[in-house]
CSV table of C-alpha atoms in Angstrom, one decimal:
chain,number,residue,atom,x,y,z
A,1,LYS,CA,86.5,-85.2,-1.0
A,2,PHE,CA,85.7,-83.8,-4.6
A,3,TRP,CA,88.7,-82.3,-6.7
A,4,VAL,CA,88.2,-80.1,-9.7
A,5,GLN,CA,90.5,-78.3,-12.1
A,6,ASP,CA,91.3,-74.6,-10.8
A,7,PRO,CA,91.2,-72.4,-14.0
A,8,LEU,CA,93.3,-69.7,-12.3
A,9,ARG,CA,96.2,-72.2,-11.2
A,10,ASP,CA,98.0,-75.3,-12.8
A,11,GLY,CA,96.6,-78.6,-11.6
A,12,ARG,CA,93.5,-79.7,-9.4
A,13,GLN,CA,92.3,-78.2,-6.1
A,14,PRO,CA,89.9,-79.6,-3.6
A,15,LEU,CA,86.4,-78.2,-4.3
A,16,ALA,CA,86.0,-76.7,-0.7
A,17,LYS,CA,89.3,-75.0,-0.9
A,18,LEU,CA,88.5,-73.7,-4.5
A,19,LEU,CA,85.3,-72.2,-3.3
A,20,SER,CA,87.0,-70.6,-0.4
A,21,SER,CA,89.5,-69.1,-2.6
A,22,THR,CA,86.8,-68.0,-5.1
A,23,MET,CA,84.8,-66.2,-2.3
A,24,ARG,CA,87.9,-64.3,-1.2
A,25,ARG,CA,88.6,-63.1,-4.6
A,26,THR,CA,85.1,-62.0,-4.9
A,27,ALA,CA,85.0,-60.1,-1.8
A,28,ILE,CA,88.3,-58.3,-2.6
A,29,CYS,CA,86.8,-57.1,-6.0
A,30,LEU,CA,83.7,-56.0,-4.3
A,31,SER,CA,85.9,-54.1,-1.8
A,32,SER,CA,87.7,-52.3,-4.6
A,33,LEU,CA,84.6,-51.6,-6.3
A,34,ALA,CA,83.3,-50.0,-3.1
A,35,ALA,CA,86.3,-48.1,-2.7
A,36,VAL,CA,85.7,-46.3,-6.1
A,37,SER,CA,82.1,-46.0,-6.0
A,38,GLY,CA,82.1,-42.4,-4.8
A,39,LYS,CA,81.0,-39.7,-7.3
A,40,VAL,CA,81.8,-36.0,-7.9
A,41,TYR,CA,78.6,-34.2,-8.6
A,42,PHE,CA,80.5,-30.8,-9.6
A,43,SER,CA,84.0,-29.7,-9.5
A,44,GLU,CA,85.5,-26.5,-10.9
A,45,THR,CA,89.1,-24.9,-10.8
A,46,PHE,CA,88.3,-22.1,-13.2
A,47,GLY,CA,90.4,-23.4,-16.0
A,48,ASP,CA,89.7,-22.8,-19.7
A,49,GLY,CA,86.2,-22.3,-20.6
A,50,TRP,CA,85.0,-21.6,-17.2
A,51,GLU,CA,82.5,-18.7,-18.4
A,52,SER,CA,80.6,-21.3,-20.4
A,53,ARG,CA,80.0,-23.4,-17.0
A,54,TRP,CA,79.0,-20.3,-14.8
A,55,THR,CA,76.2,-17.7,-15.4
A,56,ALA,CA,76.7,-14.2,-14.2
A,57,SER,CA,73.7,-12.9,-12.3
A,58,GLU,CA,71.7,-9.8,-13.4
A,59,TRP,CA,69.7,-9.4,-10.4
A,60,LYS,CA,71.0,-6.1,-9.4
A,61,LYS,CA,71.8,-4.9,-12.9
A,62,SER,CA,68.9,-2.6,-13.2
A,63,ASP,CA,69.8,-0.4,-10.1
A,64,GLY,CA,73.5,-0.2,-11.0
A,65,THR,CA,74.9,-2.2,-8.2
A,66,GLN,CA,75.8,-5.4,-10.0
A,67,GLY,CA,79.5,-6.3,-9.5
A,68,THR,CA,81.4,-8.3,-12.2
A,69,TRP,CA,83.8,-11.1,-12.0
A,70,LYS,CA,87.1,-11.7,-13.7
A,71,LEU,CA,89.9,-14.5,-13.5
A,72,SER,CA,93.0,-13.7,-11.2
A,73,ALA,CA,95.5,-15.7,-9.1
A,74,GLY,CA,95.9,-12.7,-6.9
A,75,LYS,CA,99.1,-11.1,-5.5
A,76,TRP,CA,100.8,-14.3,-4.3
A,77,TYR,CA,100.7,-17.6,-6.1
A,78,GLY,CA,102.7,-20.6,-7.1
A,79,ASN,CA,101.7,-21.1,-10.8
A,80,GLU,CA,99.9,-18.3,-12.0
A,81,GLU,CA,97.7,-20.4,-14.3
A,82,GLU,CA,97.2,-23.2,-12.0
A,83,ASP,CA,96.2,-20.8,-9.1
A,84,LYS,CA,93.9,-18.7,-10.7
A,85,GLY,CA,90.3,-18.4,-9.6
A,86,VAL,CA,87.2,-16.2,-10.1
A,87,GLN,CA,87.4,-12.7,-8.4
A,88,THR,CA,85.1,-10.0,-7.3
A,89,ALA,CA,86.3,-7.2,-9.5
A,90,GLU,CA,84.8,-3.9,-7.8
A,91,ASP,CA,84.0,-2.4,-4.3
A,92,SER,CA,80.6,-1.9,-2.8
A,93,ARG,CA,78.8,-4.1,-5.3
A,94,PHE,CA,76.4,-7.2,-5.3
A,95,PHE,CA,78.0,-10.2,-6.7
A,96,GLY,CA,76.2,-13.2,-8.2
A,97,LEU,CA,77.5,-16.1,-10.1
A,98,SER,CA,76.2,-19.5,-10.3
A,99,ALA,CA,76.8,-22.9,-12.0
A,100,GLY,CA,74.4,-25.9,-12.7
A,101,PHE,CA,74.9,-29.6,-12.8
A,102,GLU,CA,72.8,-32.8,-13.1
A,103,SER,CA,70.2,-32.8,-10.4
A,104,PHE,CA,70.8,-35.4,-7.5
A,105,SER,CA,69.6,-36.1,-4.0
A,106,ASN,CA,71.9,-36.8,-1.2
A,107,ALA,CA,69.6,-39.5,0.4
A,108,GLY,CA,71.8,-42.3,2.0
A,109,LYS,CA,75.2,-40.4,1.3
A,110,GLU,CA,77.8,-38.4,3.0
A,111,LEU,CA,77.7,-35.2,1.1
A,112,ILE,CA,81.0,-33.0,0.9
A,113,ILE,CA,80.7,-29.5,-0.2
A,114,GLN,CA,84.3,-27.6,-0.4
A,115,TYR,CA,85.8,-24.6,-1.7
A,116,GLN,CA,88.7,-22.1,-1.4
A,117,ALA,CA,88.5,-18.5,-0.7
A,118,LYS,CA,91.1,-15.8,-0.3
A,119,TYR,CA,90.5,-12.2,0.6
A,120,GLU,CA,93.0,-9.9,-1.2
A,121,LYS,CA,91.9,-7.1,1.3
A,122,ASP,CA,89.8,-6.7,4.3
A,123,ILE,CA,86.2,-7.2,3.2
A,124,GLU,CA,85.0,-4.7,6.0
A,125,CYS,CA,81.3,-5.8,5.3
A,126,GLY,CA,80.3,-8.7,3.1
A,127,GLY,CA,80.2,-12.5,2.6
A,128,GLY,CA,82.3,-15.1,1.0
A,129,TYR,CA,79.8,-17.9,1.3
A,130,VAL,CA,78.4,-20.5,-1.1
A,131,LYS,CA,74.6,-21.4,-1.8
A,132,ILE,CA,73.7,-24.9,-2.9
A,133,GLY,CA,70.0,-25.6,-3.9
A,134,PRO,CA,67.8,-27.0,-6.4
A,135,LYS,CA,68.1,-26.6,-10.2
A,136,LEU,CA,67.6,-22.9,-11.3
A,137,SER,CA,65.1,-22.3,-14.2
A,138,ASP,CA,66.8,-18.9,-15.0
A,139,PRO,CA,70.4,-18.4,-13.6
A,140,THR,CA,70.5,-14.8,-14.6
A,141,THR,CA,67.9,-14.0,-11.8
A,142,PHE,CA,69.9,-15.8,-9.2
A,143,GLY,CA,70.2,-13.3,-6.0
A,144,ASP,CA,69.1,-13.0,-2.5
A,145,PRO,CA,65.3,-14.0,-3.2
A,146,THR,CA,66.3,-17.4,-4.6
A,147,PRO,CA,65.7,-20.4,-2.6
A,148,TYR,CA,68.5,-22.6,-1.6
A,149,ASN,CA,69.2,-25.7,0.4
A,150,ILE,CA,72.2,-24.9,2.2
A,151,MET,CA,74.4,-21.6,2.6
A,152,PHE,CA,77.8,-22.2,3.9
A,153,GLY,CA,80.9,-19.9,4.4
A,154,PRO,CA,82.2,-16.7,6.0
A,155,ASP,CA,80.3,-13.6,6.7
A,156,LYS,CA,81.5,-10.3,8.3
A,157,CYS,CA,80.2,-6.7,9.1
A,158,GLY,CA,82.2,-4.6,11.6
A,159,TYR,CA,82.6,-6.6,14.8
A,160,THR,CA,80.2,-9.3,13.6
A,161,LYS,CA,82.0,-12.3,12.4
A,162,ARG,CA,81.1,-15.8,11.8
A,163,THR,CA,81.3,-18.7,9.5
A,164,HIS,CA,77.5,-19.3,8.3
A,165,LEU,CA,75.9,-22.5,8.0
A,166,ILE,CA,72.3,-22.3,7.1
A,167,PHE,CA,69.9,-25.1,6.4
A,168,ASN,CA,66.4,-24.7,4.6
A,169,TYR,CA,63.7,-27.0,6.1
A,170,LYS,CA,60.2,-26.8,4.9
A,171,GLY,CA,60.7,-23.5,3.0
A,172,LYS,CA,62.5,-21.7,6.0
A,173,ASN,CA,66.1,-21.0,6.3
A,174,VAL,CA,67.4,-21.8,9.8
A,175,LEU,CA,70.5,-20.6,11.2
A,176,LYS,CA,72.7,-22.4,13.8
A,177,LYS,CA,71.8,-21.5,17.4
A,178,SER,CA,75.4,-20.5,18.1
A,179,ASP,CA,77.7,-19.2,15.5
A,180,LEU,CA,80.6,-20.9,14.1
A,181,ALA,CA,84.1,-19.4,14.4
A,182,TYR,CA,85.3,-16.8,11.8
A,183,LYS,CA,88.8,-17.7,10.2
A,184,GLN,CA,88.8,-15.7,7.2
A,185,GLU,CA,90.9,-12.8,8.6
A,186,GLY,CA,92.3,-10.3,6.3
A,187,ASP,CA,95.7,-11.8,5.8
A,188,GLY,CA,95.7,-12.1,2.1
A,189,THR,CA,96.1,-15.9,2.1
A,190,SER,CA,93.7,-18.8,0.9
A,191,HIS,CA,91.5,-20.9,3.3
A,192,VAL,CA,89.8,-24.0,2.4
A,193,TYR,CA,86.2,-24.7,3.5
A,194,ARG,CA,84.8,-28.0,4.0
A,195,LEU,CA,81.3,-29.1,5.0
A,196,VAL,CA,80.5,-32.6,5.7
A,197,LEU,CA,76.5,-33.6,5.8
A,198,LYS,CA,75.8,-37.1,6.9
A,199,PRO,CA,72.9,-39.5,6.8
A,200,ASP,CA,72.9,-39.8,10.6
A,201,ASN,CA,71.7,-36.2,10.8
A,202,THR,CA,75.1,-34.8,12.0
A,203,VAL,CA,77.4,-32.2,10.6
A,204,ARG,CA,81.2,-31.4,10.4
A,205,VAL,CA,82.9,-28.1,9.4
A,206,GLU,CA,86.5,-27.9,8.8
A,207,ILE,CA,88.3,-24.8,7.7
A,208,ASP,CA,92.0,-25.3,6.6
A,209,GLU,CA,91.8,-28.9,7.9
A,210,GLU,CA,90.9,-27.8,11.4
A,211,LYS,CA,87.6,-29.3,12.7
A,212,ILE,CA,85.6,-26.2,14.1
A,213,TYR,CA,82.4,-27.9,14.8
A,214,GLU,CA,80.9,-31.4,14.7
A,215,GLY,CA,77.2,-32.0,16.1
A,216,SER,CA,73.7,-32.6,15.5
A,217,LEU,CA,71.0,-31.1,13.2
A,218,LYS,CA,68.4,-31.8,15.7
A,219,GLU,CA,70.1,-30.2,18.8
A,220,ASP,CA,71.9,-27.2,17.2
A,221,TRP,CA,69.5,-26.1,14.9
A,222,GLU,CA,65.8,-25.3,15.5
A,223,LEU,CA,64.7,-27.3,12.4
A,224,LEU,CA,62.0,-29.3,14.5
A,225,ALA,CA,59.4,-28.0,16.7
A,226,ALA,CA,60.1,-28.4,20.6
A,227,LYS,CA,59.4,-31.8,21.7
A,228,GLU,CA,57.8,-30.2,25.1
A,229,ILE,CA,56.1,-26.8,25.6
A,230,SER,CA,54.9,-25.0,28.7
A,231,ASP,CA,51.1,-26.2,29.5
A,232,PRO,CA,49.0,-23.1,28.6
A,233,ASP,CA,46.3,-24.2,31.2
A,234,ASP,CA,48.9,-24.4,34.2
A,235,LYS,CA,48.6,-20.9,36.2
A,236,LYS,CA,50.7,-19.8,38.9
A,237,PRO,CA,49.1,-20.1,42.5
A,238,SER,CA,47.8,-16.8,43.7
A,239,ASP,CA,49.9,-17.2,47.0
A,240,TRP,CA,53.0,-18.1,45.2
A,241,ALA,CA,56.0,-16.1,46.5
A,242,ASP,CA,58.6,-15.5,43.9
A,243,ASP,CA,60.8,-12.7,45.6
A,244,SER,CA,63.6,-14.2,47.5
A,245,MET,CA,64.2,-11.1,49.8
A,246,MET,CA,61.6,-8.8,51.4
A,247,ASP,CA,61.3,-5.6,53.6
A,248,ASP,CA,61.7,-6.5,57.4
A,249,PRO,CA,58.3,-5.7,58.6
A,250,GLU,CA,59.9,-4.8,62.0
A,251,GLY,CA,62.4,-2.2,60.5
A,252,LYS,CA,61.6,1.3,61.6
A,253,LYS,CA,63.3,4.5,60.7
A,254,PRO,CA,65.2,6.1,63.9
A,255,ASP,CA,63.6,9.1,65.4
A,256,GLY,CA,66.7,11.1,65.0
A,257,TRP,CA,67.0,10.4,61.3
A,258,VAL,CA,67.6,13.3,59.3
A,259,GLU,CA,66.9,13.1,55.5
A,260,GLU,CA,67.0,16.7,54.4
A,261,LYS,CA,70.2,17.2,52.4
A,262,ARG,CA,70.2,21.0,52.1
A,263,ILE,CA,68.8,23.6,55.0
A,264,VAL,CA,68.6,27.3,55.4
A,265,ASP,CA,71.6,28.9,56.8
A,266,SER,CA,70.3,30.0,60.1
A,267,ALA,CA,73.5,32.1,60.9
A,268,ALA,CA,73.0,34.2,57.6
A,269,LYS,CA,71.9,37.8,58.3
A,270,LYS,CA,70.3,40.2,55.7
A,271,PRO,CA,73.1,42.8,54.6
A,272,ASP,CA,72.7,46.2,56.0
A,273,ASP,CA,72.5,47.9,52.5
A,274,TRP,CA,69.8,45.5,51.3
A,275,ASP,CA,66.8,47.3,49.8
A,276,ASP,CA,63.6,45.2,49.5
A,277,GLU,CA,62.0,47.5,47.0
A,278,GLU,CA,65.1,47.5,44.8
A,279,ASP,CA,66.7,44.0,45.4
A,280,GLY,CA,63.6,42.1,46.4
A,281,GLU,CA,62.6,40.0,49.2
A,282,TRP,CA,65.8,38.8,51.0
A,283,GLU,CA,66.0,35.1,51.6
A,284,ALA,CA,68.8,33.3,53.7
A,285,PRO,CA,71.0,31.0,51.5
A,286,MET,CA,70.8,27.1,51.6
A,287,ILE,CA,73.8,25.4,53.1
A,288,ASP,CA,74.5,21.4,53.2
A,289,ASN,CA,72.9,20.0,56.1
A,290,PRO,CA,75.5,18.7,58.7
A,291,GLU,CA,73.1,16.3,60.2
A,292,TYR,CA,72.0,14.6,56.9
A,293,LYS,CA,72.4,10.8,56.9
A,294,GLY,CA,71.0,9.9,53.5
A,295,ASP,CA,67.8,8.2,52.5
A,296,TRP,CA,66.7,5.8,54.7
A,297,THR,CA,65.5,2.3,53.4
A,298,VAL,CA,64.0,-0.6,55.5
A,299,LYS,CA,66.6,-3.7,55.8
A,300,ARG,CA,65.9,-6.5,53.5
A,301,ILE,CA,65.6,-9.9,54.8
A,302,SER,CA,65.0,-13.5,53.4
A,303,ASN,CA,61.4,-14.1,52.5
A,304,PRO,CA,60.4,-17.3,54.5
A,305,ALA,CA,57.5,-17.6,52.1
A,306,TYR,CA,59.7,-17.9,49.0
A,307,LYS,CA,59.2,-21.0,46.7
A,308,GLY,CA,61.6,-20.1,43.8
A,309,PHE,CA,60.9,-19.1,40.0
A,310,TRP,CA,57.6,-20.4,39.0
A,311,GLU,CA,57.4,-22.2,35.7
A,312,ALA,CA,54.3,-24.0,34.1
A,313,LYS,CA,54.7,-27.4,33.9
A,314,LYS,CA,56.0,-29.1,30.6
A,315,ILE,CA,53.7,-31.1,28.4
A,316,ALA,CA,54.1,-32.9,25.2
A,317,ASN,CA,53.9,-30.7,22.1
A,318,PRO,CA,51.3,-31.8,20.0
A,319,GLU,CA,53.0,-30.0,17.0
A,320,TYR,CA,56.3,-32.0,17.5
A,321,VAL,CA,57.0,-34.6,14.6
A,322,ASP,CA,60.3,-36.2,14.7
A,323,ASP,CA,62.1,-36.4,11.2
A,324,ASP,CA,65.1,-38.7,10.7
A,325,SER,CA,65.5,-37.2,7.2
A,326,LEU,CA,66.6,-33.7,8.1
A,327,TYR,CA,69.9,-34.1,6.2
A,328,LYS,CA,68.3,-35.2,3.0
A,329,TYR,CA,67.3,-33.1,0.0
A,330,ASP,CA,65.5,-34.3,-3.1
A,331,ASP,CA,67.2,-31.9,-5.5
A,332,PHE,CA,70.7,-30.4,-5.6
A,333,GLY,CA,71.2,-28.7,-8.9
A,334,PHE,CA,73.2,-25.5,-8.6
A,335,ILE,CA,76.0,-23.9,-6.6
A,336,GLY,CA,76.5,-20.2,-6.6
A,337,PHE,CA,78.0,-17.0,-5.0
A,338,ASP,CA,75.4,-14.4,-3.9
A,339,LEU,CA,77.3,-11.8,-2.2
A,340,TRP,CA,77.5,-8.2,-1.0
A,341,GLN,CA,81.0,-6.8,-0.4
A,342,VAL,CA,82.1,-3.5,0.6
A,343,LYS,CA,85.6,-4.1,-0.3
A,344,GLY,CA,86.1,-6.8,-3.3
A,345,ASN,CA,89.0,-8.6,-4.7
A,346,THR,CA,87.9,-11.9,-3.2
A,347,ILE,CA,89.0,-14.9,-5.1
A,348,PHE,CA,87.3,-18.2,-5.1
A,349,ASP,CA,88.7,-21.4,-6.4
A,350,ASN,CA,88.7,-25.5,-6.4
A,351,VAL,CA,84.8,-25.8,-5.8
A,352,ILE,CA,84.0,-29.4,-5.3
A,353,ILE,CA,80.8,-31.5,-4.4
A,354,THR,CA,81.2,-35.1,-4.0
A,355,ASP,CA,80.8,-38.1,-1.6
A,356,ASP,CA,84.1,-39.1,-2.0
A,357,ALA,CA,86.6,-37.7,0.7
A,358,ALA,CA,89.5,-38.8,-1.5
A,359,GLU,CA,88.3,-36.5,-4.4
A,360,ALA,CA,87.9,-33.4,-1.9
A,361,ASP,CA,91.3,-34.4,-0.4
A,362,ALA,CA,93.0,-33.8,-3.7
A,363,PHE,CA,91.7,-30.2,-3.7
A,364,VAL,CA,93.0,-29.8,-0.2
A,365,LYS,CA,96.4,-30.8,-1.4
A,366,LYS,CA,96.4,-28.0,-4.1
A,367,TRP,CA,95.3,-25.6,-1.5
A,368,LYS,CA,98.3,-26.7,0.9
A,369,ALA,CA,101.0,-26.3,-1.8
A,370,LEU,CA,99.3,-22.6,-2.6
A,371,SER,CA,99.1,-21.8,1.0
A,372,GLU,CA,102.8,-22.4,1.8
A,373,VAL,CA,103.9,-20.2,-1.2
A,374,GLU,CA,101.5,-17.4,0.2
A,375,LYS,CA,102.7,-17.6,3.9
A,376,ALA,CA,106.2,-17.4,2.6
A,377,LYS,CA,105.6,-14.5,0.5
A,378,LYS,CA,103.6,-12.8,3.2
A,379,LYS,CA,106.3,-13.3,5.6
A,380,GLU,CA,108.7,-11.8,3.1
A,381,GLU,CA,106.4,-8.5,2.7
A,382,ASP,CA,106.0,-8.3,6.5
A,383,ASP,CA,109.6,-8.4,7.2
A,384,LYS,CA,110.3,-5.8,4.5
A,385,LYS,CA,107.7,-3.3,5.9
A,386,ALA,CA,109.1,-4.0,9.4
A,387,GLU,CA,112.5,-3.1,8.0
A,388,GLU,CA,111.3,0.0,6.4
A,389,ALA,CA,109.3,1.1,9.4
A,390,LYS,CA,112.4,0.7,11.6
A,391,ALA,CA,114.7,2.5,9.3
A,392,ALA,CA,112.1,5.4,9.2
A,393,ALA,CA,111.9,5.7,12.9
A,394,ASP,CA,115.8,5.4,13.1
A,395,SER,CA,115.9,8.4,10.6
A,396,LYS,CA,113.6,10.4,12.5
A,397,SER,CA,115.4,9.8,15.6
A,398,ASP,CA,118.6,11.0,13.8
A,399,ASP,CA,116.7,14.2,12.7
A,400,ASP,CA,115.4,14.9,16.1
A,401,ASP,CA,119.2,14.4,17.7
A,402,ASP,CA,120.4,16.9,15.0
A,403,ASP,CA,117.5,19.6,15.8
A,404,ASP,CA,118.7,19.2,19.6
A,405,ASP,CA,122.4,20.1,18.6
């Protein structure tokens, strides 16, 4: 057994014990290092100097429909300065605003995109989503034609409501096969949106900490070509019967079947004073036929030759190519709001792009604190409106009673 001096303790320790202790301390250090290795690629709370970090779009400036942005905490807030976000300032306008950051790739990383949105009034028709994409050469031109990697957030027009989640793949913007739930109802309170994009090609969406979707990029978006296609050389046999029912070949219309719905009234007589020269040729009126039985149709029976719905056989699609890097983008360099809104006054705040869930969670805590205040103030307002409505109804009832007297 070898004994050595332990520099971290008084006295000597057996060599094997010292090595084991050192390895444990090293493992703890590495674990601690891993715990803090997450990175925030972008974050914004719209505090001092936000205008220098964001660029307003001029894409629609020439036709007079470009909206403007202002800083506001809205009608309900906890701390006015802390709760201020950037707000769409007019109705029936296009709004464009973007911020750049150091380009990065999400290869091998779990990427979190999160932001907060509050509709101060019902948007009626418009979006509250973000676009994230490669570095912009001129952010003043940011608008609908601008390429992006991901579009995420609420969208509504009339009865059509959904939370958008669109991924760009090989230059094509691909919508999810089925819509995600719309949670941005017009209640005047803030909602927090989180998208988690993972290296295993799965996606998770949370709104107000509630999971509304978790699934696969390969299965729920048509990013890849179909694995199988119908064989173009496979043809339906000429004797294939795909009608499950057929007319009864033995069915015959009964001899006494009457199909005439109206007949000439045989009991009608030409009036005595009818003058053919003045009144024209007299014709007996038509009446409902009492013998009428309706249109006759042959009875339908099961087709004994029926083989079912014919489909061409499936073959491997020669254009199908698997891709285990669907989630990966080589360049994220901007985030922005590119919106049309019939009714404005939408407030956005607490934007973050990170691979560290703890950093995103810190913004969720801010949303929770604000949400509690907003809900309490909304309840006060709703209760007051209910009381006023009841008082008005009671007053009208009293007036009606006085009129009766």
